[in-house]
Coordinates of C-alpha atoms in Angstrom, one line a residue:
M1 CA 33.5 -8.6 -1.6
T2 CA 35.5 -11.6 -1.4
M3 CA 34.5 -15.1 -1.3
E4 CA 35.8 -15.6 2.0
Q5 CA 34.4 -12.4 3.6
A6 CA 30.7 -14.3 2.1
I7 CA 29.0 -15.9 5.0
L8 CA 26.2 -16.7 2.2
E9 CA 26.9 -17.4 -1.0
V10 CA 23.6 -17.4 -4.1
R11 CA 24.6 -18.0 -7.5
D12 CA 22.4 -19.0 -10.4
L13 CA 18.8 -19.3 -9.2
V14 CA 16.4 -20.0 -10.8
K15 CA 12.7 -20.9 -9.8
D16 CA 9.2 -20.9 -12.3
F17 CA 5.2 -21.6 -11.7
G18 CA 4.0 -22.5 -14.1
G19 CA 4.4 -20.8 -16.8
I20 CA 5.8 -17.9 -15.1
R21 CA 9.5 -16.9 -13.8
A22 CA 9.7 -16.1 -10.5
V23 CA 13.4 -15.7 -10.4
N24 CA 15.9 -15.9 -13.3
G25 CA 19.6 -16.3 -12.3
C26 CA 19.5 -14.0 -9.4
S27 CA 23.1 -14.2 -7.7
F28 CA 24.4 -12.5 -4.7
D29 CA 27.1 -12.4 -1.6
V30 CA 26.1 -11.7 2.5
R31 CA 29.2 -10.6 3.9
K32 CA 29.9 -11.9 7.5
G33 CA 29.2 -9.0 10.0
S34 CA 27.0 -6.4 6.4
I35 CA 23.4 -6.0 7.2
T36 CA 22.6 -6.0 3.5
G37 CA 19.5 -5.0 1.4
L38 CA 17.7 -7.0 -0.8
I39 CA 15.0 -4.5 -2.5
G40 CA 13.5 -4.1 -5.7
P41 CA 9.6 -3.4 -7.2
N42 CA 7.0 -5.5 -6.4
G43 CA 7.3 -9.0 -8.1
A44 CA 10.7 -8.8 -8.2
G45 CA 11.6 -12.0 -6.8
K46 CA 12.9 -10.9 -3.5
T47 CA 10.4 -13.3 -1.4
T48 CA 11.0 -16.0 -3.8
A49 CA 14.8 -15.6 -3.1
F50 CA 14.3 -15.1 0.6
N51 CA 12.7 -18.1 0.5
M52 CA 14.4 -20.6 -1.3
V53 CA 17.7 -19.8 0.5
T54 CA 15.9 -20.7 3.5
G55 CA 14.7 -24.0 2.5
F56 CA 10.6 -22.7 1.9
I57 CA 11.1 -23.4 -1.8
R58 CA 13.7 -25.3 -3.6
P59 CA 15.5 -23.7 -6.6
D60 CA 15.0 -25.6 -10.2
R61 CA 18.1 -24.5 -10.8
G62 CA 21.2 -22.3 -8.8
R63 CA 23.2 -22.9 -5.7
V64 CA 23.1 -21.8 -2.5
R65 CA 26.4 -21.8 0.4
F66 CA 26.3 -20.7 4.0
K67 CA 29.8 -21.0 5.6
G68 CA 30.5 -23.2 3.0
E69 CA 28.5 -25.6 2.5
Y70 CA 25.8 -26.1 0.1
I71 CA 22.2 -25.9 1.3
E72 CA 19.6 -25.1 -1.5
R73 CA 18.3 -29.2 -1.3
A74 CA 18.2 -28.9 2.8
R75 CA 15.1 -28.8 4.7
P76 CA 13.9 -25.7 6.8
H77 CA 14.4 -27.2 10.0
E78 CA 18.4 -28.6 8.6
I79 CA 19.1 -24.3 7.5
F80 CA 17.6 -23.2 11.3
R81 CA 19.7 -26.1 12.4
K82 CA 22.8 -24.6 10.2
G83 CA 22.6 -21.4 11.4
I84 CA 20.1 -19.8 9.6
A85 CA 17.0 -18.1 10.8
R86 CA 14.4 -15.7 9.8
T87 CA 11.4 -13.2 10.3
F88 CA 8.3 -13.1 8.3
Q89 CA 6.5 -9.8 6.1
I90 CA 3.2 -10.8 7.8
P91 CA 4.6 -11.9 11.4
R92 CA 3.2 -15.7 12.3
E93 CA 3.0 -15.6 16.2
L94 CA 1.5 -18.4 18.3
R95 CA -1.3 -16.7 18.7
L96 CA -3.2 -18.5 22.2
M97 CA 0.6 -18.1 23.9
T98 CA 2.0 -15.9 25.9
V99 CA 4.9 -13.8 24.5
L100 CA 6.9 -15.5 27.1
E101 CA 5.5 -19.2 26.1
N102 CA 6.2 -18.0 22.6
L103 CA 10.0 -17.0 23.3
M104 CA 10.7 -21.0 25.2
L105 CA 9.6 -23.0 22.5
V106 CA 12.2 -21.9 20.3
P107 CA 15.9 -23.7 21.2
M108 CA 15.6 -27.0 20.3
H109 CA 17.1 -30.3 22.0
Q110 CA 15.6 -28.9 25.5
P111 CA 16.2 -31.8 28.3
G112 CA 12.2 -32.1 28.6
E113 CA 11.7 -32.9 24.9
S114 CA 12.8 -36.8 26.3
V115 CA 10.3 -39.3 27.6
W116 CA 13.2 -40.6 29.7
N117 CA 14.2 -37.8 31.0
A118 CA 10.7 -36.5 32.3
W119 CA 10.9 -40.2 34.2
F120 CA 14.6 -40.7 34.9
S121 CA 16.2 -36.8 35.3
P122 CA 13.8 -35.0 36.2
R123 CA 16.5 -32.1 37.3
R124 CA 18.0 -32.0 34.3
V125 CA 15.0 -31.0 32.7
R126 CA 14.5 -28.2 35.3
D127 CA 17.8 -26.5 34.8
G128 CA 17.3 -26.6 31.5
E129 CA 13.9 -25.5 31.5
E130 CA 15.4 -23.1 34.1
A131 CA 18.3 -21.6 31.2
V132 CA 15.8 -21.0 28.7
Y133 CA 12.7 -19.4 31.0
R134 CA 16.3 -17.0 32.0
R135 CA 17.5 -16.1 28.1
A136 CA 13.8 -16.1 26.9
L137 CA 13.7 -12.9 29.9
E138 CA 17.6 -11.8 28.2
V139 CA 15.9 -11.4 24.9
L140 CA 12.9 -9.8 26.1
E141 CA 14.2 -7.4 28.2
F142 CA 17.2 -6.5 24.8
V143 CA 13.6 -6.4 22.8
E144 CA 11.8 -3.8 25.5
L145 CA 9.0 -5.9 25.4
S146 CA 9.9 -7.5 29.0
H147 CA 6.2 -5.7 29.8
L148 CA 4.4 -8.1 28.0
R149 CA 5.2 -10.8 28.7
E150 CA 2.5 -12.5 29.8
E151 CA 0.2 -11.1 27.2
L152 CA -1.4 -12.9 24.8
A153 CA 0.8 -12.5 21.9
A154 CA -2.8 -12.8 19.5
N155 CA -3.2 -9.5 21.3
L156 CA 0.2 -7.6 20.6
S157 CA 0.1 -4.5 17.9
V158 CA 2.0 -5.2 14.9
G159 CA 5.1 -3.6 15.7
Q160 CA 5.2 -5.7 19.2
K161 CA 4.5 -8.5 16.7
K162 CA 7.2 -7.7 14.3
L163 CA 10.0 -6.9 17.6
L164 CA 8.4 -11.1 19.1
E165 CA 9.6 -12.3 15.8
L166 CA 13.1 -11.0 16.2
A167 CA 12.7 -11.9 19.9
R168 CA 12.0 -15.4 18.3
V169 CA 15.0 -15.4 16.3
L170 CA 17.1 -14.3 18.7
M171 CA 16.2 -17.3 20.6
A172 CA 17.6 -19.7 18.0
D173 CA 20.6 -17.2 18.2
P174 CA 21.8 -17.7 14.4
D175 CA 24.8 -16.8 12.7
L176 CA 22.5 -15.3 9.5
I177 CA 19.4 -13.3 10.3
L178 CA 16.3 -12.5 7.1
L179 CA 14.1 -10.1 7.7
D180 CA 10.7 -9.8 5.6
E181 CA 9.7 -6.5 5.4
P182 CA 10.6 -5.5 8.8
A183 CA 9.6 -2.0 8.8
A184 CA 6.2 -2.8 7.3
G185 CA 3.2 -2.0 9.6
V186 CA 5.5 -0.5 12.1
N187 CA 5.3 3.3 13.8
P188 CA 8.1 5.6 12.9
T189 CA 9.1 5.1 16.7
L190 CA 8.7 2.0 17.4
M191 CA 11.0 1.2 13.3
N192 CA 13.8 3.4 14.4
K193 CA 13.5 1.3 17.9
L194 CA 13.8 -1.9 15.6
A195 CA 16.8 -0.1 13.3
G196 CA 18.1 0.5 17.0
F197 CA 18.1 -3.0 17.8
I198 CA 19.7 -4.3 14.3
R199 CA 22.9 -2.5 14.5
E200 CA 23.6 -3.3 18.0
L201 CA 23.0 -7.2 17.1
R202 CA 25.3 -6.3 13.7
D203 CA 27.9 -5.3 16.4
R204 CA 27.6 -7.9 18.2
G205 CA 28.5 -10.2 14.9
K206 CA 25.5 -11.1 13.8
T207 CA 24.7 -10.8 9.9
F208 CA 21.7 -9.5 8.3
L209 CA 19.7 -9.7 5.0
L210 CA 16.2 -8.0 4.6
I211 CA 13.8 -7.0 2.5
E212 CA 12.4 -3.3 2.8
H213 CA 10.3 -1.2 0.6
N214 CA 11.0 1.7 2.8
M215 CA 13.9 3.3 1.3
E216 CA 15.0 5.6 4.2
L217 CA 15.7 2.5 6.1
V218 CA 17.1 1.2 3.5
A219 CA 19.7 4.0 3.3
D220 CA 20.4 4.6 7.1
L221 CA 20.9 1.0 7.9
C222 CA 22.6 -1.1 5.5
D223 CA 26.5 -1.5 5.0
W224 CA 25.0 -3.1 1.5
V225 CA 22.0 -3.1 -0.9
I226 CA 21.6 -5.5 -3.6
V227 CA 18.3 -4.3 -6.1
M228 CA 16.1 -7.0 -7.9
N229 CA 14.2 -6.6 -11.3
N230 CA 12.5 -9.4 -13.5
G231 CA 14.0 -11.7 -10.9
E232 CA 17.8 -10.5 -11.9
T233 CA 20.3 -9.6 -9.5
L234 CA 20.2 -5.7 -11.7
V235 CA 22.5 -3.6 -9.6
E236 CA 25.1 -3.9 -6.2
G237 CA 27.0 -1.6 -4.2
T238 CA 26.4 0.9 -0.9
P239 CA 23.2 2.6 -0.4
E240 CA 24.7 5.5 -2.2
E241 CA 25.8 4.5 -5.7
V242 CA 22.4 2.4 -5.7
R243 CA 20.7 5.0 -5.2
S244 CA 21.2 7.3 -8.0
H245 CA 22.3 4.4 -10.7
P246 CA 19.8 4.6 -13.6
D247 CA 19.3 1.4 -14.1
V248 CA 17.8 1.8 -10.4
L249 CA 15.5 4.8 -10.9
E250 CA 14.7 3.0 -14.6
A251 CA 13.2 -0.2 -12.4
Y252 CA 11.3 1.8 -9.6
L253 CA 8.4 3.0 -12.8
G254 CA 10.5 5.6 -15.0
G255 CA 12.8 7.8 -12.3
A256 CA 13.9 9.7 -9.6
P257 CA 10.6 10.5 -8.7
A258 CA 9.1 7.1 -8.4
I259 CA 11.6 6.1 -6.1
A260 CA 11.6 9.5 -3.3
A261 CA 7.3 8.4 -3.2
R262 CA 8.2 5.3 -1.7
R263 CA 10.4 6.4 1.1
R264 CA 8.2 7.2 3.9

């Protein structure tokens, strides 16, 4: 992968928590327009790496470059504004707000946020709210949640909450989307639907980096796979190359049967 192809470049990230080194010199690239999987055994450091890329944790050492700009010292909201958005393994919906309201809160710098505009430019505020409303309806239709737009987010199923998280990300229109275990707790039908949405968004120019334990989904969805183990980048390549690599088989508790057992 050349430097020109990479939208995200991670170099030599290190993070210690007390006496435990969670990430130990991790390096990888994410190619623009790709779906890249980040896999590895539990405790490999995947989520910690995610958190450093998105600013939720500051690395002790190492660099993160996004679209040519170093961001490892930026705060989460600053990274969000630069064009990186993420979901979480456990959805973080606004439980007591409706599905539609969850989406309408996402866009930044809405005219109604200004007291001055509310008093002196009410039409601008109305026009801004109408534009956000129309965009939210479009996104809900895309993820097939339109019928639940007035439902409280707390009442959604786990799979529907995953779709809501994706919808909220799409409201921000980011260049790079990080998904933390999108298939966890999701039934096969919804998982296939979610995979279809990801492919369609990739075809529209979005870039994805996802953590996933479902090896069948990784093999079916990802263009490129990065394997972490003990906080380090172990192997990377196509799903076919990674799945049969002896170091990967060893990392998953000693061989091919361990990998196969993880498929659902």
